[in-house]
CSV table of C-alpha atoms and ligand atoms in Angstrom, one decimal:
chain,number,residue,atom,x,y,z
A,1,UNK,CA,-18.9,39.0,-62.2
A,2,UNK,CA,-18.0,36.7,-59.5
A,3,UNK,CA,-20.9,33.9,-58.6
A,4,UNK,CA,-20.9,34.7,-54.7
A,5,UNK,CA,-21.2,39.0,-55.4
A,6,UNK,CA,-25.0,39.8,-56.0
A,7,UNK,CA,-25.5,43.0,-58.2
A,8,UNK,CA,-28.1,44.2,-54.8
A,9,UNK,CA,-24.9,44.0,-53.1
A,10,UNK,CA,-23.0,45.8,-55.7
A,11,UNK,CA,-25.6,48.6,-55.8
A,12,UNK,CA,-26.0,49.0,-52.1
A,13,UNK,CA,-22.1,49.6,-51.9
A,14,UNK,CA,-22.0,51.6,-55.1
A,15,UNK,CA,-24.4,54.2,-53.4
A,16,UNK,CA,-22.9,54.4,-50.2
A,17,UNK,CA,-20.1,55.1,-52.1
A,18,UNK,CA,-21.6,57.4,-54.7
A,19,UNK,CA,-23.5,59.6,-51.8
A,20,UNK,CA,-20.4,60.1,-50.0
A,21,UNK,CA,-18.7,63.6,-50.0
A,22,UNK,CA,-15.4,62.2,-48.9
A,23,UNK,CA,-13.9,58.4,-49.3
A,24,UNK,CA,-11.1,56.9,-48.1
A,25,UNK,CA,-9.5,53.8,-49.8
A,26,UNK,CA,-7.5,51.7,-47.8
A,27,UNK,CA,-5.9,48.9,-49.6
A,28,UNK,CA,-3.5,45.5,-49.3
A,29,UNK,CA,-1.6,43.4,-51.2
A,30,UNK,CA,-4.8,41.7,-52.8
A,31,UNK,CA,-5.3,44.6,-54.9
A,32,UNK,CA,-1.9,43.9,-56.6
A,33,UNK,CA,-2.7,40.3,-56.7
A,34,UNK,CA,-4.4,40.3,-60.0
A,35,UNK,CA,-1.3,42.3,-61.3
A,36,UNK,CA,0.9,39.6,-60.4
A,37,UNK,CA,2.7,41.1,-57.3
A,38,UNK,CA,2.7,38.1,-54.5
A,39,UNK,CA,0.8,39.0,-51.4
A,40,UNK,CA,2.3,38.7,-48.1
A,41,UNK,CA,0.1,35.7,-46.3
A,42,UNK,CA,-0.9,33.9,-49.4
A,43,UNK,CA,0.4,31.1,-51.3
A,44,UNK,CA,4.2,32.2,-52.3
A,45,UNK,CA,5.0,33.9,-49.1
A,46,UNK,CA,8.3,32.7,-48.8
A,47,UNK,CA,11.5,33.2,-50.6
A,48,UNK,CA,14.7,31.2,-50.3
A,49,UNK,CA,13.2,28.9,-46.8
A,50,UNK,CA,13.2,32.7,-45.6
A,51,UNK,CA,10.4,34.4,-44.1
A,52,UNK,CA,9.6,38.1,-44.7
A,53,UNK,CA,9.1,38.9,-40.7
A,54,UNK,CA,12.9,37.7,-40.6
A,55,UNK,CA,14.3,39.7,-43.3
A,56,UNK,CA,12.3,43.2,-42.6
A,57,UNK,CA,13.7,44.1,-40.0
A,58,UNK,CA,16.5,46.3,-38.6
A,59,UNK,CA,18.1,43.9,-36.9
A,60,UNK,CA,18.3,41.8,-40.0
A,61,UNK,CA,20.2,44.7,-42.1
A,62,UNK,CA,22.2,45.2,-39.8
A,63,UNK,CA,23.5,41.9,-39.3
A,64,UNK,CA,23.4,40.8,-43.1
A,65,UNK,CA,22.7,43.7,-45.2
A,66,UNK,CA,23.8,41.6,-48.2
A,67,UNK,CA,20.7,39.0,-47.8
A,68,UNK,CA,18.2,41.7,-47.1
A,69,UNK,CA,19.3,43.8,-50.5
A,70,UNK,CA,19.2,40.3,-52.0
A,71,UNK,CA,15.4,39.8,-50.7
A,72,UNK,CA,14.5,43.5,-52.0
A,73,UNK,CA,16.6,43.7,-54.8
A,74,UNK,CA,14.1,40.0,-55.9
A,75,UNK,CA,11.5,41.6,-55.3
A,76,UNK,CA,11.9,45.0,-56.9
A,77,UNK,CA,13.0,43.2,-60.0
A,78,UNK,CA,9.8,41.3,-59.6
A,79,UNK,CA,7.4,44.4,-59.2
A,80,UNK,CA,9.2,46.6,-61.9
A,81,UNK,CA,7.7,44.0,-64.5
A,82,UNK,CA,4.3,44.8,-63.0
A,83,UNK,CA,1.5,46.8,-63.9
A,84,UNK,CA,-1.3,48.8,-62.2
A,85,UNK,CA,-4.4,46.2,-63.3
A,86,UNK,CA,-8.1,47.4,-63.3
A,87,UNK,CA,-8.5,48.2,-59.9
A,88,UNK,CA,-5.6,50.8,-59.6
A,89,UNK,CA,-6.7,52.4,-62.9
A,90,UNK,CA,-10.7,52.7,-61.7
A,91,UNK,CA,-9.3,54.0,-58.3
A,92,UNK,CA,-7.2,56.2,-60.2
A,93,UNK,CA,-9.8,57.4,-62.6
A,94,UNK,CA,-12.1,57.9,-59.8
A,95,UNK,CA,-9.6,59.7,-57.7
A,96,UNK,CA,-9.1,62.5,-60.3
A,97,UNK,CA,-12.3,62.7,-61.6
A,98,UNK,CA,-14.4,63.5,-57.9
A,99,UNK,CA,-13.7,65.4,-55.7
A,100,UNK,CA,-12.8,64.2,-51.6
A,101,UNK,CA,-11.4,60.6,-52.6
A,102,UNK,CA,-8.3,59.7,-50.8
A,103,UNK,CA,-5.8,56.6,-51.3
A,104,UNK,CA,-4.1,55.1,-48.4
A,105,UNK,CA,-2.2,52.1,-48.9
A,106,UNK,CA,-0.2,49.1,-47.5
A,107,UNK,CA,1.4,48.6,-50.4
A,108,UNK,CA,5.2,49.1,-51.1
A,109,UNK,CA,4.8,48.1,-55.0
A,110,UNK,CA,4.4,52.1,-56.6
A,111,UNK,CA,1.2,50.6,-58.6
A,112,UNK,CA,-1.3,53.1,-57.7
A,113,UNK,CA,1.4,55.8,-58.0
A,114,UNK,CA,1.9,54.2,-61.4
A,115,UNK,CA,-1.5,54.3,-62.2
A,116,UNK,CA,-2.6,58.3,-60.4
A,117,UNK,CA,-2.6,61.0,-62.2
A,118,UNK,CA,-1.4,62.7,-59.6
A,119,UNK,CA,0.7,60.8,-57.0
A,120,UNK,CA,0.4,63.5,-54.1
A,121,UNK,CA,-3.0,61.8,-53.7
A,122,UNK,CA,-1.0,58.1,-52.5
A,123,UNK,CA,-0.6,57.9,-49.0
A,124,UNK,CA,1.9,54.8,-48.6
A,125,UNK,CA,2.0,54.0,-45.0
A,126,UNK,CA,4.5,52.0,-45.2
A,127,UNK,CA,6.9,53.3,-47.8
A,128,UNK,CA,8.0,51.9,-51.3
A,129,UNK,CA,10.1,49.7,-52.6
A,130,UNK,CA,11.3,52.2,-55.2
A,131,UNK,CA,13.4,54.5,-52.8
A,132,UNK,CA,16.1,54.6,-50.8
A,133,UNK,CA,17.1,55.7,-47.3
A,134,UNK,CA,20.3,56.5,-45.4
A,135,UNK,CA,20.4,54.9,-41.9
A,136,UNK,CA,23.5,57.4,-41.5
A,137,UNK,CA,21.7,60.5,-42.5
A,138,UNK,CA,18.1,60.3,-43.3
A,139,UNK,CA,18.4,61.2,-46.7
A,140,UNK,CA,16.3,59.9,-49.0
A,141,UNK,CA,15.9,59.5,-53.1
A,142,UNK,CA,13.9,57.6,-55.9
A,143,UNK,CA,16.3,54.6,-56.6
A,144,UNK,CA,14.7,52.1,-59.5
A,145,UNK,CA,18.2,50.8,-61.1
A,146,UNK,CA,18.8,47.0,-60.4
A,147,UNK,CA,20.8,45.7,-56.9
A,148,UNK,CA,24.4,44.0,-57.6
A,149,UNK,CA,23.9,42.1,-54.0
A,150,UNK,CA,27.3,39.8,-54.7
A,151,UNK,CA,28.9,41.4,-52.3
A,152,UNK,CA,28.8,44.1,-49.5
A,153,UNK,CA,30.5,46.8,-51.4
A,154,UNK,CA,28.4,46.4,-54.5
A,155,UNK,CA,25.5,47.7,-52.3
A,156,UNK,CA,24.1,51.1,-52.7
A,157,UNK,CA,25.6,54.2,-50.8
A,158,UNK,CA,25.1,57.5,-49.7
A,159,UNK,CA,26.6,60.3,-51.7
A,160,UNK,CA,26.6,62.3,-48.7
A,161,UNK,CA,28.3,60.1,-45.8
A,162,UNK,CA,29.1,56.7,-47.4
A,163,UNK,CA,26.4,54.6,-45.2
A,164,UNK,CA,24.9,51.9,-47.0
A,165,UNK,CA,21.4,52.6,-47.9
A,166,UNK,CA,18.6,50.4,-47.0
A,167,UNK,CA,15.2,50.5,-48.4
A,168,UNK,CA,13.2,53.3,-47.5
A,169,UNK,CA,10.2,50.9,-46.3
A,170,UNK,CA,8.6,49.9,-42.7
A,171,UNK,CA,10.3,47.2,-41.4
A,172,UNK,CA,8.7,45.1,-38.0
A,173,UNK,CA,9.4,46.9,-35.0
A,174,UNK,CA,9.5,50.4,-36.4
A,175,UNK,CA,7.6,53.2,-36.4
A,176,UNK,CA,5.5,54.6,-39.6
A,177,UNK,CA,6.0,58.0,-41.1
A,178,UNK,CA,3.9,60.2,-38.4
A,179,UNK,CA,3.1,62.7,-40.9
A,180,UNK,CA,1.0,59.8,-43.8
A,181,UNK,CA,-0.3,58.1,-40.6
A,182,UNK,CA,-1.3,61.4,-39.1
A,183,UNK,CA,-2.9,62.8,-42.3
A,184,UNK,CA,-4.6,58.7,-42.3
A,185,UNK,CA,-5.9,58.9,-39.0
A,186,UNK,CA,-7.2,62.5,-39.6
A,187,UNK,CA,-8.9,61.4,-43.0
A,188,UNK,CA,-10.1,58.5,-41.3
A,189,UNK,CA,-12.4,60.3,-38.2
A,190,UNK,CA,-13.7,62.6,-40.9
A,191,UNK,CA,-14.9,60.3,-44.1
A,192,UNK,CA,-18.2,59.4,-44.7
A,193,UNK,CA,-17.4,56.3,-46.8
A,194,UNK,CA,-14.4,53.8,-46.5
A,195,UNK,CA,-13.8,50.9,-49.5
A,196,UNK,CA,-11.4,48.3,-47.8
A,197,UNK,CA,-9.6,46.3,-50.4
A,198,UNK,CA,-7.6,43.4,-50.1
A,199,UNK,CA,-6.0,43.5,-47.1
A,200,UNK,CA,-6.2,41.0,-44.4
A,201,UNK,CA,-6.7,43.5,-42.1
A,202,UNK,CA,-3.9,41.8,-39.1
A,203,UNK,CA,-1.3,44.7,-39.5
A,204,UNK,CA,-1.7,47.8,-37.0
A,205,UNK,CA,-1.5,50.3,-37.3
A,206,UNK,CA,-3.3,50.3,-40.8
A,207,UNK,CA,-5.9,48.0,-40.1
A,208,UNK,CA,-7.4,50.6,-37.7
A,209,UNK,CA,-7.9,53.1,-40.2
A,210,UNK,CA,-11.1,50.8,-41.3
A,211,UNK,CA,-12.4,50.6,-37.6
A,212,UNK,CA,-11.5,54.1,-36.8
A,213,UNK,CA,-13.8,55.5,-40.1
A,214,UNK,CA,-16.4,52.8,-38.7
A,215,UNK,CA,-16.9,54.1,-35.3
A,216,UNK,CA,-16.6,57.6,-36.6
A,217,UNK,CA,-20.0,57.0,-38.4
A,218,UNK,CA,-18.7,55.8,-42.0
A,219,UNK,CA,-20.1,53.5,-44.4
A,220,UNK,CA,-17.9,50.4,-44.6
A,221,UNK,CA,-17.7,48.8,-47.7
A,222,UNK,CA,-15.2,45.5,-48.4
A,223,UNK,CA,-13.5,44.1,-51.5
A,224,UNK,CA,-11.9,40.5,-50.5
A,225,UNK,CA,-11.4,37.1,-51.1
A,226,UNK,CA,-12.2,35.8,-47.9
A,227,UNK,CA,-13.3,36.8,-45.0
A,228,UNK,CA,-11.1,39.4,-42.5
A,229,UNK,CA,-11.3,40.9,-39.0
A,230,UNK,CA,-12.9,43.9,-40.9
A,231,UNK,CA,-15.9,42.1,-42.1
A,232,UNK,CA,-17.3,42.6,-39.4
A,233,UNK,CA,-17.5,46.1,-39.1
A,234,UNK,CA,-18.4,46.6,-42.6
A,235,UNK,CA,-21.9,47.4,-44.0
A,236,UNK,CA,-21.0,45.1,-47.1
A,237,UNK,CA,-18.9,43.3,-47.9
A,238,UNK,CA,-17.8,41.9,-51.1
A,239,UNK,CA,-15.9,38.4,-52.3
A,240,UNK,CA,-14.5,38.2,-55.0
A,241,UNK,CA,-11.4,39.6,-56.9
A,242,UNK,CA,-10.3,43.4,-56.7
A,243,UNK,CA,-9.7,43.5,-60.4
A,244,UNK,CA,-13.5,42.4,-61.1
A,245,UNK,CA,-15.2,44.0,-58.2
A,246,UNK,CA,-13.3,47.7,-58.0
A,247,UNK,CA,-14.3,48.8,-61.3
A,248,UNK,CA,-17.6,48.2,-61.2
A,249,UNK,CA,-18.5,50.0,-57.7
A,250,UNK,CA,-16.6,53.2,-58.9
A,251,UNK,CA,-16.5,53.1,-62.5
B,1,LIG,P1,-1.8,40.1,-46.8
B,1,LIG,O1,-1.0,39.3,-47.7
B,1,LIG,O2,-1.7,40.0,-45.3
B,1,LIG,O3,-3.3,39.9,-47.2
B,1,LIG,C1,-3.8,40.0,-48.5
B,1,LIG,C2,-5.3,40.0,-48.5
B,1,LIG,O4,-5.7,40.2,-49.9
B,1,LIG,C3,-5.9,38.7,-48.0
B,1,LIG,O5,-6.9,39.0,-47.1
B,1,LIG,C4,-6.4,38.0,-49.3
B,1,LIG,O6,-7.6,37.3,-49.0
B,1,LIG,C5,-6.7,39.2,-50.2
B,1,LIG,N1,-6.6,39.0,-51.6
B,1,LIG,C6,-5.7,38.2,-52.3
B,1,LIG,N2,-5.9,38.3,-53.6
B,1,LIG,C7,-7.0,39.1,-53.8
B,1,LIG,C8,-7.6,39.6,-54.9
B,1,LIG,N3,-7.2,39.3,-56.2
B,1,LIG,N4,-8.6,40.5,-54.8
B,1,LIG,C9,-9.0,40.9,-53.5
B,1,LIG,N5,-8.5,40.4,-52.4
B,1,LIG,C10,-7.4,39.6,-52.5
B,1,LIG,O7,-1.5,41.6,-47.2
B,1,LIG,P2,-1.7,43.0,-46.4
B,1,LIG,O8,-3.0,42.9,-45.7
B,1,LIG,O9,-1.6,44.1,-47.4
B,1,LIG,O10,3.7,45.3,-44.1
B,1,LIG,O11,-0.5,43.0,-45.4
B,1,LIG,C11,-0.4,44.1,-44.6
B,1,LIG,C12,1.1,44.3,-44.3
B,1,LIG,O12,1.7,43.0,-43.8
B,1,LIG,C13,1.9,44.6,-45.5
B,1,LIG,O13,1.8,46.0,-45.9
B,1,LIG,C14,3.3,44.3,-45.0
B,1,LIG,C15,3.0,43.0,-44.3
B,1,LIG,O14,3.8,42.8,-43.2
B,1,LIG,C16,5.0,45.7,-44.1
B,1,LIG,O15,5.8,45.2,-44.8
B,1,LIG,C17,5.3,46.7,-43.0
């Protein structure tokens, strides 16, 4: 166990937890740290002198669609050698096993659809990596095959109107699916527990999931390296890595 987590602290959460009918999970990239997926505002946040807030965007696709599938076809590549790690299994486990858990995450990666045994429980808010979208039409479909980004005709199209697809994720500037932020919010007034884990807790609107369950009367617990803007809300919080930390609070 990590030096700076006391077992007191461990137990304290691990009840709050335990004692709650319903939990939500909201989690960040740091839970897929530890399976080797690169977080957003860590060390390796770059790619090519590019950063992500200029390539996730509309306006990027739609004034170089070829770099952008470049940027996700990388990082696709990237996550497809990836595995869910401890912490999406215990989640998992713990998911399916009680009754009145729910998993919302930031995460575009598929890991803890990878690791549920049944992915209807996932709530991405802001999409995944692994599926595509029509600009054109809407349409949208699992899409895992690799990204020939050489040129703009080797992109992927729409079988119904020709448009090239993009990824079906939340850029900046747009909107998130109102139905999973809906269901969020809604899951969020009525929990009696919510486990934060690894998220740096800067991106709205998912960061107000945590305060929303706060103020609503929830127990707060926190899984983190360092410090965020949700520590302060939270009833403990915990340092250390998601991988170590996870499985023993819901294992
Ligand atoms: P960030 O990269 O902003 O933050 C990752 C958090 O995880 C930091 O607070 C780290 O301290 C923590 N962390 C790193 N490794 C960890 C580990 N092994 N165990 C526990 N914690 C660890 O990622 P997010 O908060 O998920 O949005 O970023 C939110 C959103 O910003 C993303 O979903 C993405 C980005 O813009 C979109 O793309 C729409």
């Amino acid at each position: 166990m990590n030096a700076s987590v006391s077992p007191h602290d461990i137990q304290t959460a691990r009840r709050s937890l335990d004692s709650a009918a319903t939990v939500i999970v909201l989690t960040g990239a740091g839970i897929s740290a530890d399976s080797g997926v690169p977080t957003f505002r860590g060390r390796g946040g770059l790619w090519k002198n590019h950063r992500p807030e200029e390539l996730a965007t509309p306006a990027a696709f739609a004034r170089d669609p070829r770099l952008v599938w470049e940027w996700y076809g990388w990082r696709r590549a990237l996550v497809a050698a990836c595995r869910p790690n401890e912490a999406h299994l215990a989640l998992a486990r713990w998911a399916a096993d009680r009754s009145g858990v729910h998993l919302i995450t930031q995460n575009v990666d598929g890991l803890h659809v990878a690791a549920a045994r049944d992915a209807g429980t996932v709530l991405e808010l802001h999409g995944s990596l692994f599926r595509t979208r029509c600009p054109g039409c809407g349409a949208t479909r699992e899409s895992r095959e690799s990204i020939d980004a050489s040129s703009e005709s080797t992109l992927p199209r729409c079988d119904r109107c020709g448009d090239t697809l993009r990824p079906d994720v939340v850029w900046f500037g747009e909107p998130l699916d109102s139905h999973v932020l809906g269901r969020s919010f809604e899951l969020a007034e009525q929990t009696e527990a919510c486990l934060v884990v690894g998220t740096s807790g800067v991106v709205q609107p998912a960061a107000s999931i945590a305060s929303v369950a706060a103020r609503a009367g929830a127990a707060l617990v926190e899984v983190n390296l360092e410090p965020t803007p949700i520590t302060t809300s939270a009833n403990v919080s915990l340092r250390g890595r998601a991988a170590e930390i996870v499985p023993s609070l819901v294992g």
